[in-house]
Coordinates of C-alpha atoms in Angstrom, one line a residue:
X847 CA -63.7 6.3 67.3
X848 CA -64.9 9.7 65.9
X849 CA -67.9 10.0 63.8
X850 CA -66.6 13.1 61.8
X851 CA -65.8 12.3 58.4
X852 CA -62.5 12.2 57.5
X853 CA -62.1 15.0 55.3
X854 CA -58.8 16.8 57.0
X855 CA -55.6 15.3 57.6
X856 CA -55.9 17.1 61.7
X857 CA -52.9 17.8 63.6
X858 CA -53.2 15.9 67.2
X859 CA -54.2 19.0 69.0
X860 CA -57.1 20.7 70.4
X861 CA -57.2 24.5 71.3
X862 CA -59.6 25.1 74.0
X863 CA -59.1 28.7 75.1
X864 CA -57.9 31.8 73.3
X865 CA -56.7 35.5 74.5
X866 CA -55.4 38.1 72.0
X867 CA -52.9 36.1 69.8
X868 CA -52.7 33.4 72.3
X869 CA -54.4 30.1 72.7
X870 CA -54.3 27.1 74.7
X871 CA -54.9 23.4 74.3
X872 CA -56.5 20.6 76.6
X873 CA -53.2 19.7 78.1
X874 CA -52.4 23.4 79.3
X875 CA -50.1 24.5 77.1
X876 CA -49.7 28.0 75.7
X877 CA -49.2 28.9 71.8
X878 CA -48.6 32.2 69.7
X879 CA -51.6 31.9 66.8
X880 CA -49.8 32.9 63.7
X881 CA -52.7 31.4 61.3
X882 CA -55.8 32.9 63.0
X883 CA -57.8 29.6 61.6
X884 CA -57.0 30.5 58.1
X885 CA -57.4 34.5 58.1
X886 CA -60.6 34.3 60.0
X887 CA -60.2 35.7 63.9
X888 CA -59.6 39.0 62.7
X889 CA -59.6 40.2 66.1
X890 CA -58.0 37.5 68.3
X891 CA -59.4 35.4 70.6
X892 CA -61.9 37.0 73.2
X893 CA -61.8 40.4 72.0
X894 CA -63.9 42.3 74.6
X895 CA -66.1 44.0 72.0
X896 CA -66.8 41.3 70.0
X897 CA -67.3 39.2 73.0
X898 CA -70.0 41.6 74.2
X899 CA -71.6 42.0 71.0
X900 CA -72.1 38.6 70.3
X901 CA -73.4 37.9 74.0
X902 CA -75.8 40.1 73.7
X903 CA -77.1 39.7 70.3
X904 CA -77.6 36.0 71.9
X905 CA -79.2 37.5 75.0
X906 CA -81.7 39.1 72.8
X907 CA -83.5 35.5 71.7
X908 CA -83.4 36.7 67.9
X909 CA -80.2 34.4 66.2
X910 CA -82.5 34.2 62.8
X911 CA -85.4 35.6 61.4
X912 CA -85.7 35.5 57.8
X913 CA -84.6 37.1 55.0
X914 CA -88.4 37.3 54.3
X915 CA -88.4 40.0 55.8
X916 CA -86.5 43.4 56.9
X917 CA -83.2 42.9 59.1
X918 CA -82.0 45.9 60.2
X919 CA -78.8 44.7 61.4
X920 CA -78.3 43.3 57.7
X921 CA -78.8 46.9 56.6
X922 CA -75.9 48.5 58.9
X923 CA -73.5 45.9 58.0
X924 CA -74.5 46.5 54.0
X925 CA -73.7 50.1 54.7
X926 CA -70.0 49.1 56.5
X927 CA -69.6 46.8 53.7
X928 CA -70.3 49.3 50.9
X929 CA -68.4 51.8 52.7
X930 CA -64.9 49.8 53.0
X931 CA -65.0 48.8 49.2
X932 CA -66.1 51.5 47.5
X933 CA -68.9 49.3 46.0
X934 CA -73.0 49.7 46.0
X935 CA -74.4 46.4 46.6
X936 CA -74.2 43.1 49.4
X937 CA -75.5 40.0 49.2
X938 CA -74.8 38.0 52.6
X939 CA -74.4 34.1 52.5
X940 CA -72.1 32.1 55.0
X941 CA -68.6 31.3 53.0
X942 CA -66.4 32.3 50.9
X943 CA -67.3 29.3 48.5
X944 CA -70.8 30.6 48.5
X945 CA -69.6 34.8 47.7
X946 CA -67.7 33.2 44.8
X947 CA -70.2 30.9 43.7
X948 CA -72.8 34.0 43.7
X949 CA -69.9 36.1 42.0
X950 CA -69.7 33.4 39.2
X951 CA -73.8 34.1 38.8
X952 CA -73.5 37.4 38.8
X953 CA -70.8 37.4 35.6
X954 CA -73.1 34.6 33.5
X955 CA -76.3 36.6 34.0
X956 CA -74.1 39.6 33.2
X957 CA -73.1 37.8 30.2
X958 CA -76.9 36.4 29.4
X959 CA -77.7 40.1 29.5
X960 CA -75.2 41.2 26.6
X961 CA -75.8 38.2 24.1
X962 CA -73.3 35.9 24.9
X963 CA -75.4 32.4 24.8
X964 CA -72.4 30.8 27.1
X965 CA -70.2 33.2 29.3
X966 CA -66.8 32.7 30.1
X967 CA -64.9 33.7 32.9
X968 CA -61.1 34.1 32.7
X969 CA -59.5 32.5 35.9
X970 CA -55.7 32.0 37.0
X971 CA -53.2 29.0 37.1
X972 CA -53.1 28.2 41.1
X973 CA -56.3 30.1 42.0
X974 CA -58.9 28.6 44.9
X975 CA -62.0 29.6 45.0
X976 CA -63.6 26.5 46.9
X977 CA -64.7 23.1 46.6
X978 CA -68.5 23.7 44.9
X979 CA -68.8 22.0 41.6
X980 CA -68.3 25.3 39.9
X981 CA -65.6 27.2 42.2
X982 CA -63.6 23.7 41.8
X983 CA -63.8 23.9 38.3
X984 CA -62.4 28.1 39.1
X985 CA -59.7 26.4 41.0
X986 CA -56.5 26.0 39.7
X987 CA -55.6 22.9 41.3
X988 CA -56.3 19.0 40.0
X989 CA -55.3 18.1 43.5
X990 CA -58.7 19.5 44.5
X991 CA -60.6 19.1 41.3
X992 CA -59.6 14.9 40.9
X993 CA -62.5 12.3 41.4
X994 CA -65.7 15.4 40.8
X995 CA -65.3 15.6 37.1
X996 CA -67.1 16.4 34.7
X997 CA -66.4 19.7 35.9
X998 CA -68.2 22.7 35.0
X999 CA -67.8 24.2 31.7
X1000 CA -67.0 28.0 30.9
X1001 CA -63.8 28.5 32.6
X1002 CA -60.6 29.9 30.5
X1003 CA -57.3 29.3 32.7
X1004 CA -54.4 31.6 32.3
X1005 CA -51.1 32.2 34.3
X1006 CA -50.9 34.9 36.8
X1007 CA -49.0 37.7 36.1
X1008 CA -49.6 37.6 32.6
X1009 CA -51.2 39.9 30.9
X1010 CA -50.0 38.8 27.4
X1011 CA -52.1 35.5 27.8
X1012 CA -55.3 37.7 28.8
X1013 CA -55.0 39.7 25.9
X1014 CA -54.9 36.8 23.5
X1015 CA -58.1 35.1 25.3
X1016 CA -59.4 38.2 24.7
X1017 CA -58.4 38.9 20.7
X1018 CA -59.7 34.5 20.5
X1019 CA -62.3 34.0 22.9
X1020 CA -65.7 36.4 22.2
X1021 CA -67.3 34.6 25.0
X1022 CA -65.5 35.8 28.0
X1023 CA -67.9 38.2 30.2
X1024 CA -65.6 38.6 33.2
X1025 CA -62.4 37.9 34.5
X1026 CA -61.8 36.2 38.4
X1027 CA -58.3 36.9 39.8
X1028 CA -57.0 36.5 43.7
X1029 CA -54.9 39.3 44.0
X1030 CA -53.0 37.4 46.3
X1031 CA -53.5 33.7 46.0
X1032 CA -53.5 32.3 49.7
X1033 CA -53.9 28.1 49.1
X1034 CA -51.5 28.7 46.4
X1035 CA -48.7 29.8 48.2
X1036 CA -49.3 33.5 48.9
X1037 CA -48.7 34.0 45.4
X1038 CA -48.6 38.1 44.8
X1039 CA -50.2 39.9 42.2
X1040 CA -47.8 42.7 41.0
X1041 CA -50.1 46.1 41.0
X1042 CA -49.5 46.6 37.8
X1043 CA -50.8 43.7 36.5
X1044 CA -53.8 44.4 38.0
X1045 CA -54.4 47.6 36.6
X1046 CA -53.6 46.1 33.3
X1047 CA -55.8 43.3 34.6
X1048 CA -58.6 46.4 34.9
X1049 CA -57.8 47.9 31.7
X1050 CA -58.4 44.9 29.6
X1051 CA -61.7 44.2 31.5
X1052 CA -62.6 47.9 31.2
X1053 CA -61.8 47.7 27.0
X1054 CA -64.0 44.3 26.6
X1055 CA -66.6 45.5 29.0
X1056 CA -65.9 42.5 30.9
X1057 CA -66.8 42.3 35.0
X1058 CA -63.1 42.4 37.2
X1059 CA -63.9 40.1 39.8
X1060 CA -61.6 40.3 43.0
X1061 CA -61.5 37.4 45.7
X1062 CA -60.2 38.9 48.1
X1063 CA -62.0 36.2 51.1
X1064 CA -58.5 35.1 52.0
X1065 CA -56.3 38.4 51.6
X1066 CA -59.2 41.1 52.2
X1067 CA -60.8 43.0 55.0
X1068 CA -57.3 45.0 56.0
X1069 CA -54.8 42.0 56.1
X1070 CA -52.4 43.7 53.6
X1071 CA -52.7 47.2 55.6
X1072 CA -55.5 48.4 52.9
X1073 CA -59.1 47.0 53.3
X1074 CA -58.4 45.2 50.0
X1075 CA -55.6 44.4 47.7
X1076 CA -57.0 46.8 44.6
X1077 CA -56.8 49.7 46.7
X1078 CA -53.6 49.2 46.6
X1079 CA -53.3 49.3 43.2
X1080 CA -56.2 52.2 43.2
X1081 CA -58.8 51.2 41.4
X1082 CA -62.3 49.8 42.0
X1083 CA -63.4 46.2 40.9
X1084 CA -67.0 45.2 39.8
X1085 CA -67.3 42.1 42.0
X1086 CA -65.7 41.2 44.9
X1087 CA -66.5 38.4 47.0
X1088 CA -65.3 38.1 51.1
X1089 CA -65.8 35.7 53.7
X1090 CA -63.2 34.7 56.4
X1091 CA -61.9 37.4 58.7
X1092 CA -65.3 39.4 57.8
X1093 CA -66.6 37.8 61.2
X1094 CA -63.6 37.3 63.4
X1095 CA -64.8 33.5 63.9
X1096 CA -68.7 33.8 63.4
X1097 CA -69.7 32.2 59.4
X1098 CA -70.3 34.6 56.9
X1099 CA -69.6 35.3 53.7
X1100 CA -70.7 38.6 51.3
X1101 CA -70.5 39.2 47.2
X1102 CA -70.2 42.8 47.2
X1103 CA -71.4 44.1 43.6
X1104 CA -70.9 47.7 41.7
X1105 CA -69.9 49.3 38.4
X1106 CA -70.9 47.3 35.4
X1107 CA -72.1 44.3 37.9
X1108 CA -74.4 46.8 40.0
X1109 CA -78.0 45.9 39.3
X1110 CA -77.7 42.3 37.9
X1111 CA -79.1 40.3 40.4
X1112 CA -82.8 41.1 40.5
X1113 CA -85.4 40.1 43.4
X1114 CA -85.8 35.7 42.6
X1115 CA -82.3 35.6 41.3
X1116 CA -80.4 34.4 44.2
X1117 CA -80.7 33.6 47.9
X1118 CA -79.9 32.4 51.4
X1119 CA -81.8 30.6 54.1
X1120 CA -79.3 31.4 56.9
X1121 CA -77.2 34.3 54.8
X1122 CA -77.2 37.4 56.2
X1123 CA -78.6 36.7 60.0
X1124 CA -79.0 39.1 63.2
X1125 CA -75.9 37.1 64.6
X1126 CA -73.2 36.9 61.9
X1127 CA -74.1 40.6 61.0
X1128 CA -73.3 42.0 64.6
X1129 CA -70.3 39.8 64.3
X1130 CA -69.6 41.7 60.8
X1131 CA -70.6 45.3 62.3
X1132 CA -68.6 44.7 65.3
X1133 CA -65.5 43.6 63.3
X1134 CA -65.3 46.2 60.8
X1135 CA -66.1 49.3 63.4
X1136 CA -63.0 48.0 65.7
X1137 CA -61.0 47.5 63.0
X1138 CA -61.5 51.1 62.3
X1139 CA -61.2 52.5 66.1
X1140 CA -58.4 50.2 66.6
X1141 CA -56.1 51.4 63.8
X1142 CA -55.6 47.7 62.4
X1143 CA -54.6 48.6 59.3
X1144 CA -52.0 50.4 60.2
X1145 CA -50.9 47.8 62.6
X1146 CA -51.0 45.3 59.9
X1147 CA -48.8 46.9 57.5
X1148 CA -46.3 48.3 60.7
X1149 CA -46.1 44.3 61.8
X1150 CA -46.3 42.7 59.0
X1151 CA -43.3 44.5 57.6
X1152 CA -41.7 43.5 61.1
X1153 CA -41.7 40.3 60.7
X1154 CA -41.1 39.9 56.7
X1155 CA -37.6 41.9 57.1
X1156 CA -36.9 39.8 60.6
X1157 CA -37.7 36.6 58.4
X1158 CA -35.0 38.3 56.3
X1159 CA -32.0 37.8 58.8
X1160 CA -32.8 34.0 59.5
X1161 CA -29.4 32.5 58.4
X1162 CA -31.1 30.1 55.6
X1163 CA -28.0 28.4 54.2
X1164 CA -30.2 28.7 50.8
X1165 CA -32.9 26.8 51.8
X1166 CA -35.2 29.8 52.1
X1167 CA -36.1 30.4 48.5
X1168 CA -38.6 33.9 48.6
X1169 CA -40.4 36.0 51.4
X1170 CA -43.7 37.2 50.0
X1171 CA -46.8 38.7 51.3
X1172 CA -48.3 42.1 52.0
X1173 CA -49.0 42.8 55.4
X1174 CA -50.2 40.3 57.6
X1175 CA -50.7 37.7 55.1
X1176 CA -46.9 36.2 55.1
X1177 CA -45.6 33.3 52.4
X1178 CA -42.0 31.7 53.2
X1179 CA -41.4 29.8 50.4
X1180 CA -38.6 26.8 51.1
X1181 CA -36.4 25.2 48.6
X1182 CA -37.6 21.7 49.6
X1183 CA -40.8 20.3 51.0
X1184 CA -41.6 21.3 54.7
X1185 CA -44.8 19.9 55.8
X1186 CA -43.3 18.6 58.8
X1187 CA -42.5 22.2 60.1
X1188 CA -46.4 22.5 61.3
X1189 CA -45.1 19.7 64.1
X1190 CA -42.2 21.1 64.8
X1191 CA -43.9 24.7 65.4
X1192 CA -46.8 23.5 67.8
X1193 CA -44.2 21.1 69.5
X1194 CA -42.2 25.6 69.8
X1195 CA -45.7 27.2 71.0
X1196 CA -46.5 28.7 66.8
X1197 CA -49.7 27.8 65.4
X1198 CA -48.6 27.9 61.6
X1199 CA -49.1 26.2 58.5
X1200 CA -47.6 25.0 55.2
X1201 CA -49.3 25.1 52.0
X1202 CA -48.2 24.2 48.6
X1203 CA -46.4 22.0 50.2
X1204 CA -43.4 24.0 50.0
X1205 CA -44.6 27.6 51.3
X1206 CA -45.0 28.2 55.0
X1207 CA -48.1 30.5 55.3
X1208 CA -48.8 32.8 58.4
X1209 CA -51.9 34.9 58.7
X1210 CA -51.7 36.2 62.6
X1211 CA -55.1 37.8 64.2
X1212 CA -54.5 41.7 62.9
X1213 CA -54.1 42.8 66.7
X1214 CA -50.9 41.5 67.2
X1215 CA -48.3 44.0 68.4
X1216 CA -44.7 44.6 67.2
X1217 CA -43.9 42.7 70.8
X1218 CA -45.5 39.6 69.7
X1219 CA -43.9 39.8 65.8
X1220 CA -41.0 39.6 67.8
X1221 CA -41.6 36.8 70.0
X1222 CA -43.0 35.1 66.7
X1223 CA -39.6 35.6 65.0
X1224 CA -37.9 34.6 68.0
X1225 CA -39.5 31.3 68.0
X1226 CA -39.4 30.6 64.1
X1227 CA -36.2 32.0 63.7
X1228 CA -34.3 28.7 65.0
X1229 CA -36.6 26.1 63.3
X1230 CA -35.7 27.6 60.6
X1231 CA -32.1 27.9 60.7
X1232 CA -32.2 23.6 62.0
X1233 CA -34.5 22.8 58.8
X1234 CA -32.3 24.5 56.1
X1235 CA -29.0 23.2 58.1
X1236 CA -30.1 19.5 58.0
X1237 CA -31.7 20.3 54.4
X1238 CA -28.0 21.3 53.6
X1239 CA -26.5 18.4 55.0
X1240 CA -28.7 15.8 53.8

């Protein structure tokens, strides 16, 4: 019997070796990773650069030192970091739980420091932002928040794509010092925000003085074919808080801080033991520089588009409902509950996953190829088409 705690409902498999977009389990057999452990190997499995890197980063006896004193690796990767978003100042931790948790700090000091006795922050209907006490009370799910109450306070929840209900929290609610938005919601169902709405989104925020806070740990870092969803929409946030695919596979997590949010943090205000350390930042230096000499944007938004219009042509007999996403961050929403399709994919060779229980979610490594969106298609095409046809018939 395992010791783990059972905290995860695990599918019976265990992936022991990976290469590009391809793993293998214990038994031998091959699969095309179209989930990437949740938008995190960036770059695959055994990409020769970050391979390297990381070997010799071990090679060099110095994993951790302390943020006691100077790391110069932290300093390159703060650079990278600032560079890609346009924004002034990182704080490293190890999780995306932990950049939204300093994010949430960052807007109640930012509050404290303009009067308000107790900030608010304005968060979305079917947000996740983790499972701390206060990014669970952020998170618009009571499948996630049931059995940790009393949750914690100064939270106002609205619906996304709304701006109507932001503007009347705003005209009631004198309290609210910053607003937290996904721009694409990942656990709840890659749920898009329309660009519009955003920059209404910033507008409001820019009126009230309020902090725009974007998570973008599950749909940043060039998954949509952009480094991050508001450049998109072409503006710049004042907090924005990564962690998965910042690492390709090694833990870390960043709250990346400018514009009315620069400055607020002060030396005492916040920390990490392990945040920020020789080893996850060569993994973060490495990610982002191949990312950039490997043209992965690009590639994300030329395969991404691949497969969303392929998805397109699967004869659904109505049971595919909508097609959503931006790049390679792919939602398939179903008319009917489809859990059961994670089996039937591994039992096909296609690491996937369904979330919302109704929306099948693929986030592939961002060096897959056109050739592999094909043979992704070519194997999801017919479990599709035998789901919606027994749907139909049932």
């Amino acid at each position: 019997m395992s010791h783990v705690m059972n905290t995860y409902a695990r599918q019976p498999v265990a992936f022991v070796r990976g290469e590009g977009v391809w793993l293998w389990d214990d038994n031998g057999k091959k699969y095309l990773d179209a989930l990437a452990g949740i938008a995190v190997n960036t770059l695959g499995y055994n990409h020769p650069r970050l391979t390297r890197a990381l070997t010799e980063r071990i090679s060099s006896g110095v994993l951790h030192t302390s943020n006691l004193w100077r790391i110069p690796l932290q300093e390159a990767a703060a650079d990278r970091v600032a560079e890609i978003t346009g924004l002034d100042e990182v704080f490293f931790c190890n999780s995306g739980l932990e950049a939204n948790e300093a994010a949430i700090k960052v807007a109640r000091k930012y509050g404290h420091e303009r009067g308000i006795a107790e900030p608010a922050i304005i968060v979305m209907e079917k947000a996740f932002h983790g499972r701390s006490l206060a990014t669970l009370s952020a998170t618009g799910s009571r499948k996630v928040q049931a059995g940790f109450e009393p949750l914690v306070s100064g939270f106002v929840r609205v619906p996304l794509n709304d701006l109507d209900a932001v503007r009347q929290v705003a005209e009631h609610n004198k309290n609210v010092a910053a607003l937290f938005v996904e721009p694409i919601q990942g656990e709840g169902g890659i749920n898009v925000s329309r660009l519009e709405y955003l920059r209404g989104l910033k507008e409001i925020c820019d009126r009230h003085q309020w902090l725009f806070m974007s998570d973008e740990v599950q749909c940043g870092l060039g998954r949509t074919g952009k480094w991050f969803v508001y450049q998109h929409a072409g503006f710049l946030p004042d907090v924005v808080p990564l962690a998965k695919g910042l690492g390709s596979g090694v833990p870390v997590g960043a709250c990346v801080v400018g514009g009315r949010a620069k400055g607020v943090f002060k030396p005492g205000n916040h920390g990490s033991t392990f945040g920020g350390n020789p080893l996850a930042m060569t993994a973060v230096v490495t990610t982002i520089d191949t990312i950039k000499e490997e043209g992965l944007l690009a590639n994300a938004a030329r395969v991404g588009e691949l497969i969303r219009s392929g998805l397109k042509s699967v004869k659904a007999n109505g049971g595919i409902t909508e097609i959503r996403g931006m790049g390679l961050m792919i939602g398939v929403e179903m008319a009917d509950p489809c859990g059961e399709l994670v089996k039937r994919a591994l039992d096909a060779g296609v690491v996937l996953n369904v979330t919302a229980d109704i929306v099948i979610r693929m986030l592939p490594p961002l060096v897959m190829s056109e050739a592999e969106g094909r043979e992704l298609l070519a194997r999801l095409a017919p479990l599709l088409e035998a789901f919606c046809e027994e749907r139909a018939a049932a």
